PDB file of C-alpha atoms in Angstrom:
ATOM      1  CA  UNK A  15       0.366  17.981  -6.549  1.00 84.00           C
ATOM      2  CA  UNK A  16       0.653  14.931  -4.149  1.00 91.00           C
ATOM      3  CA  UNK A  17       4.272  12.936  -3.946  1.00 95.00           C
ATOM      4  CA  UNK A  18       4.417   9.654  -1.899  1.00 97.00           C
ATOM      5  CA  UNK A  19       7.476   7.989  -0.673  1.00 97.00           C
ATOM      6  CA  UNK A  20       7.775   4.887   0.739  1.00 98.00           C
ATOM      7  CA  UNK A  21      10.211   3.070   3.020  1.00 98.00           C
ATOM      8  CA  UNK A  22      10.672   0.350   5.414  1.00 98.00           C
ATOM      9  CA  UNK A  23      11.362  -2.745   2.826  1.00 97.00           C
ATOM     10  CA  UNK A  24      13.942  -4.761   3.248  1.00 97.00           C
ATOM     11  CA  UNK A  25      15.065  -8.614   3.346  1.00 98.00           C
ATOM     12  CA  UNK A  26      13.844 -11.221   5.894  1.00 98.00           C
ATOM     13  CA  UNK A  27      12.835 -14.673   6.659  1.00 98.00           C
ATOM     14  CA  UNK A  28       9.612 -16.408   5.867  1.00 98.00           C
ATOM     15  CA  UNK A  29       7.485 -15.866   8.915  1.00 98.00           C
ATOM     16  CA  UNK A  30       9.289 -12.401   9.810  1.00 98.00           C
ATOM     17  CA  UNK A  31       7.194  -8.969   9.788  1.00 98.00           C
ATOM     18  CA  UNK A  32       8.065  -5.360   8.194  1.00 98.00           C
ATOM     19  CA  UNK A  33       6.319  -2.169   8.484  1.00 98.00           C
ATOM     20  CA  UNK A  34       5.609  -0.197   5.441  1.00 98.00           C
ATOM     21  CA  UNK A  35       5.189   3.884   5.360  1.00 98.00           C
ATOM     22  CA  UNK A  36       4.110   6.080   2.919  1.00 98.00           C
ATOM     23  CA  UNK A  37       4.717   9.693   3.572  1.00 97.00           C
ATOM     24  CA  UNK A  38       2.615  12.079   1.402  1.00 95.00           C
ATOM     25  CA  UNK A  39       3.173  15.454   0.495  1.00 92.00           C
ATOM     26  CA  UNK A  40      -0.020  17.308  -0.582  1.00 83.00           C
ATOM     27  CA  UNK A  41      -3.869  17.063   0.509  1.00 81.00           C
ATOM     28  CA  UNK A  42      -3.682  13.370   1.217  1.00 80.00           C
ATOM     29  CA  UNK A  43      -5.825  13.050   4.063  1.00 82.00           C
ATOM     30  CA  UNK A  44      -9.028  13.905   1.819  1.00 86.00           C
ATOM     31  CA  UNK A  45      -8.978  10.895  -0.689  1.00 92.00           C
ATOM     32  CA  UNK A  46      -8.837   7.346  -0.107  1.00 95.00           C
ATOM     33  CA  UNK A  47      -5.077   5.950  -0.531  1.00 96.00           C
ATOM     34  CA  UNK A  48      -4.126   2.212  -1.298  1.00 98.00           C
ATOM     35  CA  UNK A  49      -0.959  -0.374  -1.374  1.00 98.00           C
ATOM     36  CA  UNK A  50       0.079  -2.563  -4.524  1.00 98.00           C
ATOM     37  CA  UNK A  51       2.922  -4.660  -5.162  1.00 98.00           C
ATOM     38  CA  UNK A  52       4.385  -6.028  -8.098  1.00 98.00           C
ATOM     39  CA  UNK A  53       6.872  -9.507  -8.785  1.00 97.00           C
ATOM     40  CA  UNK A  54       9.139  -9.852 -11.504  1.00 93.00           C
ATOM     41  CA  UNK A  55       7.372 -10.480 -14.781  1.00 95.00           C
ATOM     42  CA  UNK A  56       4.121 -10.278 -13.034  1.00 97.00           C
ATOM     43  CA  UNK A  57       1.227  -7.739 -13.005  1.00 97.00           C
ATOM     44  CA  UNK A  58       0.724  -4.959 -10.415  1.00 97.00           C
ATOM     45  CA  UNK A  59      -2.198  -5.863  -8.124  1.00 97.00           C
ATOM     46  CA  UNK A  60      -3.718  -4.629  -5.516  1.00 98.00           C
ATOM     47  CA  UNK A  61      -2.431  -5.417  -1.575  1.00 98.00           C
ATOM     48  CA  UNK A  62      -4.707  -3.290   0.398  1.00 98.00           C
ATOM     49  CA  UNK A  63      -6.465   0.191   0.305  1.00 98.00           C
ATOM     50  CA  UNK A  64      -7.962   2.602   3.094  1.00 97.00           C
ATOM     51  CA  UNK A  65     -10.731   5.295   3.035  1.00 95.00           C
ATOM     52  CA  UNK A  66      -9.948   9.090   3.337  1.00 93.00           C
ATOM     53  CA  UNK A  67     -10.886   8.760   7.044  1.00 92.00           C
ATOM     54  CA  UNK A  68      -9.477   5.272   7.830  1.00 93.00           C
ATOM     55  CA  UNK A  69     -12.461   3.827   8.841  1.00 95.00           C
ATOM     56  CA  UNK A  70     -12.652   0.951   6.420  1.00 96.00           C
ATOM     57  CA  UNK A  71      -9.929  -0.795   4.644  1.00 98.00           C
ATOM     58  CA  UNK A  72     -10.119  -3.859   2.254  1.00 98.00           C
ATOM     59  CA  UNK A  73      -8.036  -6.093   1.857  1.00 98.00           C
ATOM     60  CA  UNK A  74      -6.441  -8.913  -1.232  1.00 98.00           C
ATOM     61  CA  UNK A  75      -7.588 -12.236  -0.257  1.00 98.00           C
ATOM     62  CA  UNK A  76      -4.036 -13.412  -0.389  1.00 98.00           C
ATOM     63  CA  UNK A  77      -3.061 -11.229   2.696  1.00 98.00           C
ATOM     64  CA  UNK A  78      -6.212 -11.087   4.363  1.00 98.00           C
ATOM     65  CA  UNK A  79      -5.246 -11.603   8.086  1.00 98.00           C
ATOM     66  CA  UNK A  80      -1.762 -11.090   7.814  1.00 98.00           C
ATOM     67  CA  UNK A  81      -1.405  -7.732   6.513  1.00 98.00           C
ATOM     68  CA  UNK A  82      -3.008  -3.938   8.292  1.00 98.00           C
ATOM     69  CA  UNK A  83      -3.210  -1.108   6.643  1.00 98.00           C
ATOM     70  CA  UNK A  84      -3.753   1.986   8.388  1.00 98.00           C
ATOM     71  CA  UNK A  85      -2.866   5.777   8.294  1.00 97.00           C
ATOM     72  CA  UNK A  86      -2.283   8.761  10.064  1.00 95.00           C
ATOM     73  CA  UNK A  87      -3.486  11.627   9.102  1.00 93.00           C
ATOM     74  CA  UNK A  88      -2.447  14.560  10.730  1.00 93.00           C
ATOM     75  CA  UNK A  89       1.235  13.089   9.951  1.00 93.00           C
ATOM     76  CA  UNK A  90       0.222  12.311   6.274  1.00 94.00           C
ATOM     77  CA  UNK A  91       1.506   8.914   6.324  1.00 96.00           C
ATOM     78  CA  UNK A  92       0.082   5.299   5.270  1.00 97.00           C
ATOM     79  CA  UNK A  93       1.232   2.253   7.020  1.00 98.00           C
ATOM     80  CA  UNK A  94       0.988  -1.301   5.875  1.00 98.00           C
ATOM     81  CA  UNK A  95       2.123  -4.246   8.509  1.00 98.00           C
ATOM     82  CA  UNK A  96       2.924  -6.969   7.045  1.00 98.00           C
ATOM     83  CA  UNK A  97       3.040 -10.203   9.428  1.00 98.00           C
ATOM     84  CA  UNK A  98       3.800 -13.961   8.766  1.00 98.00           C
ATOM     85  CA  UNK A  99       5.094 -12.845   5.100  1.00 98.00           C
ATOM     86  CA  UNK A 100       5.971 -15.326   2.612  1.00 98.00           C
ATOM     87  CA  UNK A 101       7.941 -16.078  -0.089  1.00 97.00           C
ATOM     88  CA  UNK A 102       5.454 -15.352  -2.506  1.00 97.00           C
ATOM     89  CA  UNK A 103       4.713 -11.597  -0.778  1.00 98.00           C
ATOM     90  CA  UNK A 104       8.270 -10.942  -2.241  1.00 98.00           C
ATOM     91  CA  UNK A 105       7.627  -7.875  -4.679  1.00 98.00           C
ATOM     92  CA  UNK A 106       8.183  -4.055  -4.854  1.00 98.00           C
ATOM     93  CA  UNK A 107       5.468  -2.099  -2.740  1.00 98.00           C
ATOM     94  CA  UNK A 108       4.028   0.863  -4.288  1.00 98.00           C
ATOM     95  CA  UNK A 109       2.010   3.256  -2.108  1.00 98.00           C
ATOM     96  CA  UNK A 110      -0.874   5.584  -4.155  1.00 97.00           C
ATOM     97  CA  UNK A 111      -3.523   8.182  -3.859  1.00 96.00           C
ATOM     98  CA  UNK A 112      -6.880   8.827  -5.466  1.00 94.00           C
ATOM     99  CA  UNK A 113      -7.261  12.127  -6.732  1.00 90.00           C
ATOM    100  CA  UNK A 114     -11.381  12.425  -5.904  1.00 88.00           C
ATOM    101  CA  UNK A 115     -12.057  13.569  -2.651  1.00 87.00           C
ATOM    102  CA  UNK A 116     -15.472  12.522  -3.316  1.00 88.00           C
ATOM    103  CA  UNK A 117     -15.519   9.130  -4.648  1.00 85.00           C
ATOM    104  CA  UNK A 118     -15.555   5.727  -2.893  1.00 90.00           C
ATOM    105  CA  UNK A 119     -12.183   3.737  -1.909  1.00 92.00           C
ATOM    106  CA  UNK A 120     -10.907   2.676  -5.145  1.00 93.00           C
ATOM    107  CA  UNK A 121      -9.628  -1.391  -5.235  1.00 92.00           C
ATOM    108  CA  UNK A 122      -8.116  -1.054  -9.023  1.00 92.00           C
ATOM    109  CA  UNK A 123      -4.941   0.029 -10.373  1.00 92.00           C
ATOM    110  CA  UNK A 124      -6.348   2.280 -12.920  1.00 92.00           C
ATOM    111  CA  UNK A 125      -8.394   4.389 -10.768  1.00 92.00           C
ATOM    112  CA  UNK A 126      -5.171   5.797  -8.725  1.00 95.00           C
ATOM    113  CA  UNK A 127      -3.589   8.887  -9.947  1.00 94.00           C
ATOM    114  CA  UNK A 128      -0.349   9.257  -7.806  1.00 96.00           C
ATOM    115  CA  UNK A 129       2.296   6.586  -7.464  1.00 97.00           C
ATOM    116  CA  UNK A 130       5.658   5.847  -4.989  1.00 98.00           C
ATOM    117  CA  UNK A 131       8.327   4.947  -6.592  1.00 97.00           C
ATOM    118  CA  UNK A 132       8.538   1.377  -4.853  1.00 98.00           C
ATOM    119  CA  UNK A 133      10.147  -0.195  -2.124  1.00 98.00           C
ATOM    120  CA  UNK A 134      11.315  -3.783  -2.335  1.00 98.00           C
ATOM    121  CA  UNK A 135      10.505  -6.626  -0.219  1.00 98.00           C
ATOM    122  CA  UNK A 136      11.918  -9.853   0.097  1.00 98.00           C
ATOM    123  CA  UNK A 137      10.768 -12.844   1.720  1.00 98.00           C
ATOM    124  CA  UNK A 138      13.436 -15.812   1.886  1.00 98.00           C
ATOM    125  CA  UNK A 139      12.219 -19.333   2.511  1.00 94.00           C
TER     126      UNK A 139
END
């Protein structure tokens, strides 16, 4: 069974930077893991995901070149850096984990199988 937890949200200015973790508990470091946020009365999309060895990442289009995601596997933990934020990256940040060890890097909601429970950010204008 795989838990994630994620910290390091918080409130700042437009412009300002926060670090996202996600510590995992479980055999994280052999599937692909990925970041999604969510805004009040809004969908869940996707932010950002990362292969099981960290060696490619993708990226949303609406924080491509302001957000890295990375991870460390020995300490089972998933990072997302989130520079020149903006009011409109104001959500909760969920972290998750594929369950297939031998699939591809998924880039949809639906084809994660562990979920954080969230971690707010706000970005004031």
């Amino acid at each position: 069974q795989v838990q994630l937890v994620e910290s390091g949200g918080g409130l700042v200015q437009a412009g300002d930077s926060l670090r996202l973790s996600c510590a995992a508990s479980g055999r994280t470091s052999s599937v692909a893991m990925g970041w999604f946020r969510q805004a009040p009365g809004k969908e869940r999309e996707f932010v950002a995901a990362i292969s099981r060895s960290g060696g490619s990442t993708y990226y949303a289009d609406s924080v491509k070149g302001r957000f890295t995601i990375s991870r460390d596997n020995a300490e089972r933990t998933m990072y997302l850096q989130m520079n020149s934020l903006k009011p409109e990256d104001t959500a909760v940040y969920y972290c998750a984990a594929d369950s297939n060890p031998f699939g591809g890097t998924p880039l949809v909601r639906i084809e994660y199988d562990y979920w954080g429970q969230g971690t707010q950010v706000t970005v004031s204008s």
